[in-house]
mmCIF file of C-alpha atoms in Angstrom:
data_model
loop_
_atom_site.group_PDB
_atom_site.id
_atom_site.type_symbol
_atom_site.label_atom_id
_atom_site.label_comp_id
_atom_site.label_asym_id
_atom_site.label_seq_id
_atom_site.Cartn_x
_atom_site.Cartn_y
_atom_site.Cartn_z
ATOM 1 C CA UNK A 23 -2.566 45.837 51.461
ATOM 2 C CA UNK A 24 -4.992 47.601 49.760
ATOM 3 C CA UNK A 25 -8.833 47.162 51.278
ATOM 4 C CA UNK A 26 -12.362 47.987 50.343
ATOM 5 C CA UNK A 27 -14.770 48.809 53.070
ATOM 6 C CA UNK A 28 -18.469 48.760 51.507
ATOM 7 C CA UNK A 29 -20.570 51.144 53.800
ATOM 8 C CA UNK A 30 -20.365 53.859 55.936
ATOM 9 C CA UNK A 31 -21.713 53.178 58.814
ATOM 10 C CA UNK A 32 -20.314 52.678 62.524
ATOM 11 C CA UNK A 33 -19.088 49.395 61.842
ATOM 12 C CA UNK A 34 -17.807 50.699 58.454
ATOM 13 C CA UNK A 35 -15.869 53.728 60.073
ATOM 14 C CA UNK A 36 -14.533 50.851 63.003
ATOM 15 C CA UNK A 37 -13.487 48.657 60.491
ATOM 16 C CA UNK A 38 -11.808 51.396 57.912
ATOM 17 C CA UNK A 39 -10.040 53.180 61.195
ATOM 18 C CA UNK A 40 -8.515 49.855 62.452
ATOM 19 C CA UNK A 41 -7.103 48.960 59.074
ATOM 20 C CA UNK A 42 -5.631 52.418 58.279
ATOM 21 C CA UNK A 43 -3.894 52.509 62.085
ATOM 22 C CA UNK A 44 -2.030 48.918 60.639
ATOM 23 C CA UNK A 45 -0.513 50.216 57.896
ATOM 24 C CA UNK A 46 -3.403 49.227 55.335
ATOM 25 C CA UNK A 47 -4.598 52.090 52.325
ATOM 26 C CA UNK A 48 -8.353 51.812 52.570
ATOM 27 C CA UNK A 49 -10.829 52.813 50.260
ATOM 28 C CA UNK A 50 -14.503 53.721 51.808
ATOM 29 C CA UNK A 51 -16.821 52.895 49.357
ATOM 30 C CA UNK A 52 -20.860 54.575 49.554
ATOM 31 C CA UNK A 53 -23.649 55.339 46.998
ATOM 32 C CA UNK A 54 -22.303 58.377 46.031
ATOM 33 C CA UNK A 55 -18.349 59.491 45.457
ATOM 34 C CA UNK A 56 -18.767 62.599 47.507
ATOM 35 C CA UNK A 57 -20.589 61.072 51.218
ATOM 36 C CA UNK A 58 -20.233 63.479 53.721
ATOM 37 C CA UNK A 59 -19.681 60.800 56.248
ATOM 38 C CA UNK A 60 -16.811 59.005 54.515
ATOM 39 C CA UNK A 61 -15.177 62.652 53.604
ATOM 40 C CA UNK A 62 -15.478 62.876 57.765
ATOM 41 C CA UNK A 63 -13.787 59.541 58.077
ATOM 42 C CA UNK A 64 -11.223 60.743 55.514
ATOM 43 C CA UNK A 65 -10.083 63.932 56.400
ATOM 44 C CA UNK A 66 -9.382 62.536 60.410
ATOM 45 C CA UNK A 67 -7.834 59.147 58.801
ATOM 46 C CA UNK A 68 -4.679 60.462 57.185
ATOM 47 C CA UNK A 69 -3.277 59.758 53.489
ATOM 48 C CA UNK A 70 -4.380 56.046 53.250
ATOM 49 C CA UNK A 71 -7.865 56.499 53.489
ATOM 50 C CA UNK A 72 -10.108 57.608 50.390
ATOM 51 C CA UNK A 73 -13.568 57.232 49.317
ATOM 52 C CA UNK A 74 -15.619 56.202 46.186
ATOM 53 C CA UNK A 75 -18.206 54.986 44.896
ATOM 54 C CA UNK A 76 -19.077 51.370 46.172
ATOM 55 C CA UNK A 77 -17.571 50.631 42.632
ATOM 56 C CA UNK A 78 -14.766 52.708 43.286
ATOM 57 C CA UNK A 79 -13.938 50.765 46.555
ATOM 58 C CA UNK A 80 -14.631 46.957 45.548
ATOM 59 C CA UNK A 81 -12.080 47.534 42.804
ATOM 60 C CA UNK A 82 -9.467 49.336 44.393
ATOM 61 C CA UNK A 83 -9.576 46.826 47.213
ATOM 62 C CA UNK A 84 -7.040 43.158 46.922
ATOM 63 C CA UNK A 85 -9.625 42.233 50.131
ATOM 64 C CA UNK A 86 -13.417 44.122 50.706
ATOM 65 C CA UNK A 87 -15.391 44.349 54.218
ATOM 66 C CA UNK A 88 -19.305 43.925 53.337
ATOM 67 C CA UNK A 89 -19.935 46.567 56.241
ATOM 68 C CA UNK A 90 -23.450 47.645 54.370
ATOM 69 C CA UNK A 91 -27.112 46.544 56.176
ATOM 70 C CA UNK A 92 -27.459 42.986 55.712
ATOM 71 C CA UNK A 93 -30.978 43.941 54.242
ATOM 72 C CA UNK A 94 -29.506 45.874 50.864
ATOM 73 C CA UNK A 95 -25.850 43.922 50.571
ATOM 74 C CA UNK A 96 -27.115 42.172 47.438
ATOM 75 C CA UNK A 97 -28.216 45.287 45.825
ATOM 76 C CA UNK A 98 -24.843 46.933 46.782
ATOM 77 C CA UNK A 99 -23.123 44.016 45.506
ATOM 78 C CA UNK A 100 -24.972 44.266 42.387
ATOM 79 C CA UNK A 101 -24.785 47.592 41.630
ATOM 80 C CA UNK A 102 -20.962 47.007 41.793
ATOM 81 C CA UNK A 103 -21.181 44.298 39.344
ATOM 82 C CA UNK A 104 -19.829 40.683 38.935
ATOM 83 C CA UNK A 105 -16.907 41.738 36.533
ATOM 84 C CA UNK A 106 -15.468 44.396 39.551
ATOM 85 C CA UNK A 107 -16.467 41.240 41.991
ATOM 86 C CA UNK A 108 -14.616 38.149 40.122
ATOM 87 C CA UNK A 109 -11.391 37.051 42.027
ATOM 88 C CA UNK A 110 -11.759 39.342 45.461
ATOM 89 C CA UNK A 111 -12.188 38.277 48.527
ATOM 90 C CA UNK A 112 -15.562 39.438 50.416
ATOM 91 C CA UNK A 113 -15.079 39.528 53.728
ATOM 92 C CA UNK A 114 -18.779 39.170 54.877
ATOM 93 C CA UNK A 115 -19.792 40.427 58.233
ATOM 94 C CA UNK A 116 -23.397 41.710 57.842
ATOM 95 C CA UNK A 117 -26.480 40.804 59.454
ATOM 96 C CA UNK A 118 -29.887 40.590 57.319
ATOM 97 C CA UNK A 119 -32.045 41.871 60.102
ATOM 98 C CA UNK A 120 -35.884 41.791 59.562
ATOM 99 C CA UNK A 121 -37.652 45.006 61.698
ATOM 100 C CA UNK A 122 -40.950 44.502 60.328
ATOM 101 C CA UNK A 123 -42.519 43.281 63.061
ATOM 102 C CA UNK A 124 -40.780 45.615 65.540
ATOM 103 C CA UNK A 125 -37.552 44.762 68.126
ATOM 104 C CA UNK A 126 -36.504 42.379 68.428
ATOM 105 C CA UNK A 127 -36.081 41.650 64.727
ATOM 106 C CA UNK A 128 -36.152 38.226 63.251
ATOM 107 C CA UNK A 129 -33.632 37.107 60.315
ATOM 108 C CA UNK A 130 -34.757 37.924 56.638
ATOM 109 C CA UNK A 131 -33.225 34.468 55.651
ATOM 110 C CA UNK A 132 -34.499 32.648 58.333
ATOM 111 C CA UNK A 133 -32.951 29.138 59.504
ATOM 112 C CA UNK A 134 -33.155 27.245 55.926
ATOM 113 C CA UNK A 135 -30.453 30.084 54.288
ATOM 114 C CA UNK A 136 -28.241 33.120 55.100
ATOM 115 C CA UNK A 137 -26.735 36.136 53.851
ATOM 116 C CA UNK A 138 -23.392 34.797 53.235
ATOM 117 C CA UNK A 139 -24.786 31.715 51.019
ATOM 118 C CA UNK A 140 -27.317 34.325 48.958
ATOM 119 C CA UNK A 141 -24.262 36.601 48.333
ATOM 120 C CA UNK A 142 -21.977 33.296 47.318
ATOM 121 C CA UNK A 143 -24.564 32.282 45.194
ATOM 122 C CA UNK A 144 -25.520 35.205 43.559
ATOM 123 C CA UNK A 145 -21.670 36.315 42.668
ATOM 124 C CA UNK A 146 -19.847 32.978 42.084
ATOM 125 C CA UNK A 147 -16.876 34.308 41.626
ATOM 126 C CA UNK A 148 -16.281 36.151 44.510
ATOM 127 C CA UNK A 149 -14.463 34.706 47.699
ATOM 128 C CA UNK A 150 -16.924 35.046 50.297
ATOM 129 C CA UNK A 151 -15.424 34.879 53.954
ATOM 130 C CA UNK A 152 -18.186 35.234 56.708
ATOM 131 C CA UNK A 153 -16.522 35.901 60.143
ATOM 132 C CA UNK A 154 -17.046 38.591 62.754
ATOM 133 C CA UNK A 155 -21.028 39.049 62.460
ATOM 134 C CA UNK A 156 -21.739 37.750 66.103
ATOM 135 C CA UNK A 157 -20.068 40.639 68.051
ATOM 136 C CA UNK A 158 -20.116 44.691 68.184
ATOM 137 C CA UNK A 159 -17.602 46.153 66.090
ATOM 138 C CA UNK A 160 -15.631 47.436 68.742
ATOM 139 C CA UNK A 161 -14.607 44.027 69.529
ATOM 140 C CA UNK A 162 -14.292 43.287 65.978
ATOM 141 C CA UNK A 163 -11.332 45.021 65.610
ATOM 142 C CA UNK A 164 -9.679 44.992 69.227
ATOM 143 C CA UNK A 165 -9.890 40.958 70.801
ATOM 144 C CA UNK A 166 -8.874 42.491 74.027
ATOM 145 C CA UNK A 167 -11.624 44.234 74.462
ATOM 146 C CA UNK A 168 -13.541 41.364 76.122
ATOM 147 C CA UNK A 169 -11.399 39.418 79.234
ATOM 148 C CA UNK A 170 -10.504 35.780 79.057
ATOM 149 C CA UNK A 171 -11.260 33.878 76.432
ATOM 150 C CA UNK A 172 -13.338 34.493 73.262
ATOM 151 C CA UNK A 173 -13.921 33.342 69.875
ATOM 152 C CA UNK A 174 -14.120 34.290 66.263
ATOM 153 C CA UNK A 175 -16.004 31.957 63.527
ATOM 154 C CA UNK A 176 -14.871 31.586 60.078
ATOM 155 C CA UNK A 177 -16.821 30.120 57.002
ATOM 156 C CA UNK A 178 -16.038 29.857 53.129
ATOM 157 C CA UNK A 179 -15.528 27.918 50.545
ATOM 158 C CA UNK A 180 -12.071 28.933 49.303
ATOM 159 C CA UNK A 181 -9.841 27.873 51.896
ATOM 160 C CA UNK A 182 -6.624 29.965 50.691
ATOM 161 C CA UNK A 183 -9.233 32.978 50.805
ATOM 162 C CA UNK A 184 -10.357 31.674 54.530
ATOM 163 C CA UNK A 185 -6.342 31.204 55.547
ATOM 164 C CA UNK A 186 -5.809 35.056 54.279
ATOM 165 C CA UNK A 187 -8.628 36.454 56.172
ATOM 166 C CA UNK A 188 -8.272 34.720 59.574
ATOM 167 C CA UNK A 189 -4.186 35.675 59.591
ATOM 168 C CA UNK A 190 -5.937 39.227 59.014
ATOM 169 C CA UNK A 191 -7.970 38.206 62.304
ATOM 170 C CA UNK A 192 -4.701 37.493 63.982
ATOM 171 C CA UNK A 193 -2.412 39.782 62.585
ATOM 172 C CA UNK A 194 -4.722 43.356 62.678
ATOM 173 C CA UNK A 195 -7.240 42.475 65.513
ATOM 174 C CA UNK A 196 -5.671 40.357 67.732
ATOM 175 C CA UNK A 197 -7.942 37.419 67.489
ATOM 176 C CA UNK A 198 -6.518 34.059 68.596
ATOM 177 C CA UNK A 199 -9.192 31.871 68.976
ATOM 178 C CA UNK A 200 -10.586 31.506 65.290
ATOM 179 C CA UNK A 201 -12.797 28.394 64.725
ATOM 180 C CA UNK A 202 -13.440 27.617 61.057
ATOM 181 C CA UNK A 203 -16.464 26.204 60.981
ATOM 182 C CA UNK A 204 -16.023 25.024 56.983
ATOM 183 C CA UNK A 205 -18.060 26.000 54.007
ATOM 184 C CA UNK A 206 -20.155 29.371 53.258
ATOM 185 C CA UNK A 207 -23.151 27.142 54.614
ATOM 186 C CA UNK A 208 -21.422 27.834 58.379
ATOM 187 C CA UNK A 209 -22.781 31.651 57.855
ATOM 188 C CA UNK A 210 -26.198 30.003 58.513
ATOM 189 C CA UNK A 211 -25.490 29.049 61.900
ATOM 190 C CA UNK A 212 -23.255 32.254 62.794
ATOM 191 C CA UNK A 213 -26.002 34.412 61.468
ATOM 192 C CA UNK A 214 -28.768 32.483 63.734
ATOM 193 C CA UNK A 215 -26.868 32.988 66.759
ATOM 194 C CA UNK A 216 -27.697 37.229 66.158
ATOM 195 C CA UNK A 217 -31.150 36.750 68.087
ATOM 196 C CA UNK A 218 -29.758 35.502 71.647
ATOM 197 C CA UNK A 219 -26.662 38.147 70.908
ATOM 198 C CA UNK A 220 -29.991 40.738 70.661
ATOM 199 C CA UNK A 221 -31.328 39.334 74.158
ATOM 200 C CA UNK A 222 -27.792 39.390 75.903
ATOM 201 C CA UNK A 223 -27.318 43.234 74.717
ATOM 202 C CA UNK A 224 -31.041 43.541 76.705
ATOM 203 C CA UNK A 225 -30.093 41.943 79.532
ATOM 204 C CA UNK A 226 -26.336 43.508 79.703
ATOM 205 C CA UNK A 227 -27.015 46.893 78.650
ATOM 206 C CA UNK A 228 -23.788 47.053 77.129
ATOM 207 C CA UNK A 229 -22.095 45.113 73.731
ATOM 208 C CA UNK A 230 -18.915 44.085 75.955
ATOM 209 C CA UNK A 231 -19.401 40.737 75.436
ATOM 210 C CA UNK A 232 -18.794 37.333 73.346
ATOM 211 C CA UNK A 233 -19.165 34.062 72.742
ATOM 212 C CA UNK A 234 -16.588 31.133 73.819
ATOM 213 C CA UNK A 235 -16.978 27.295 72.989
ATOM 214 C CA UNK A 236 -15.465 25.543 75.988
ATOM 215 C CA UNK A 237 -14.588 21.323 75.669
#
């Protein structure tokens, strides 16, 4: 398959890595065509990674990873434009953090929205799936990594879409409890459950850990 990752970042680099060690060809996708960090990524990655523009990534990608700040997604995803957009699948797992107030930081969209539903909203067309946003990306991409069991939350509109990214889940990263938790308007309650993730990582010291629904 041929993927999209939209940043550049740590959870970028996780996400591009994992894909590429699967058999994927991954396209890294930044402000500028020539990012020294995604030419690092590249030259350790082998022949299936490249880099590009943000533009360059969203439309070589069949499936993109929103791996940008949750703060300036939008403005990514506009500058890439709703023509590139229409059809793909958006794989949304960004948090819109608010620092302005110092750590720990609140949520931009607050309890009454999210940044899955803005980005749904604001590109029709595109197939947003919001899923792995409540864990470190180490544990994104490797379900082992935390003992026992531990789930992954799905939301988005397009079920087919939802059914392609959660055998991703499966298939790539090991995940086998996935609880879809219905329409785009689930990201609200995934992206609300970031501030007690924030106070665990205080009181842990560490990001080896996750959330499981027992019944």
């Amino acid at each position: 398959m041929k993927i999209g990752v939209l940043g550049t970042g740590m959870v970028g680099e996780t996400i591009g890595s994992k894909l590429i060690e699967k058999g994927h060809e991954v396209k890294m996708g930044s402000r500028s065509a020539t990012n020294e960090k995604a030419a690092q990524w590249v030259s350790k990655s082998g022949s299936k990674a490249s880099q590009g523009t943000f533009k360059d990534a969203a439309s070589f990608g069949d499936i993109l990873f929103n791996c940008t700040k949750g703060e300036i997604s939008v403005e990514v995803l506009r500058s890439v434009g709703e023509e590139t957009l229409k059809g793909k699948i958006l794989v949304d797992l960004a948090n819109a953090l608010d620092f302005s107030k110092g750590k720990p930081p609140g949520l931009i969209f607050g309890t009454n929205d999210s940044l899955g539903e803005t980005i749904q909203k604001s590109f029709p067309d595109l197939k947003v799936i919001k899923t792995l946003n409540t864990m470190n990306c180490t544990i994104m991409v490797n379900a082992s990594g935390v003992p026992g069991e531990h789930d992954v939350f799905v939301c988005g509109n397009d079920s087919e879409a939802k059914k392609e990214v959660s055998d991703l889940l499966a298939n790539d990263f090991g995940w086998k409890n996935i609880i879809d938790l219905g329409d785009i308007t689930g990201a609200r309650a995934t992206e609300m459950l970031l501030p007690i993730w924030l106070r665990l990582y205080g009181t842990f010291g560490n990001t080896d850990f996750n959330f499981h629904i027992t019944r």
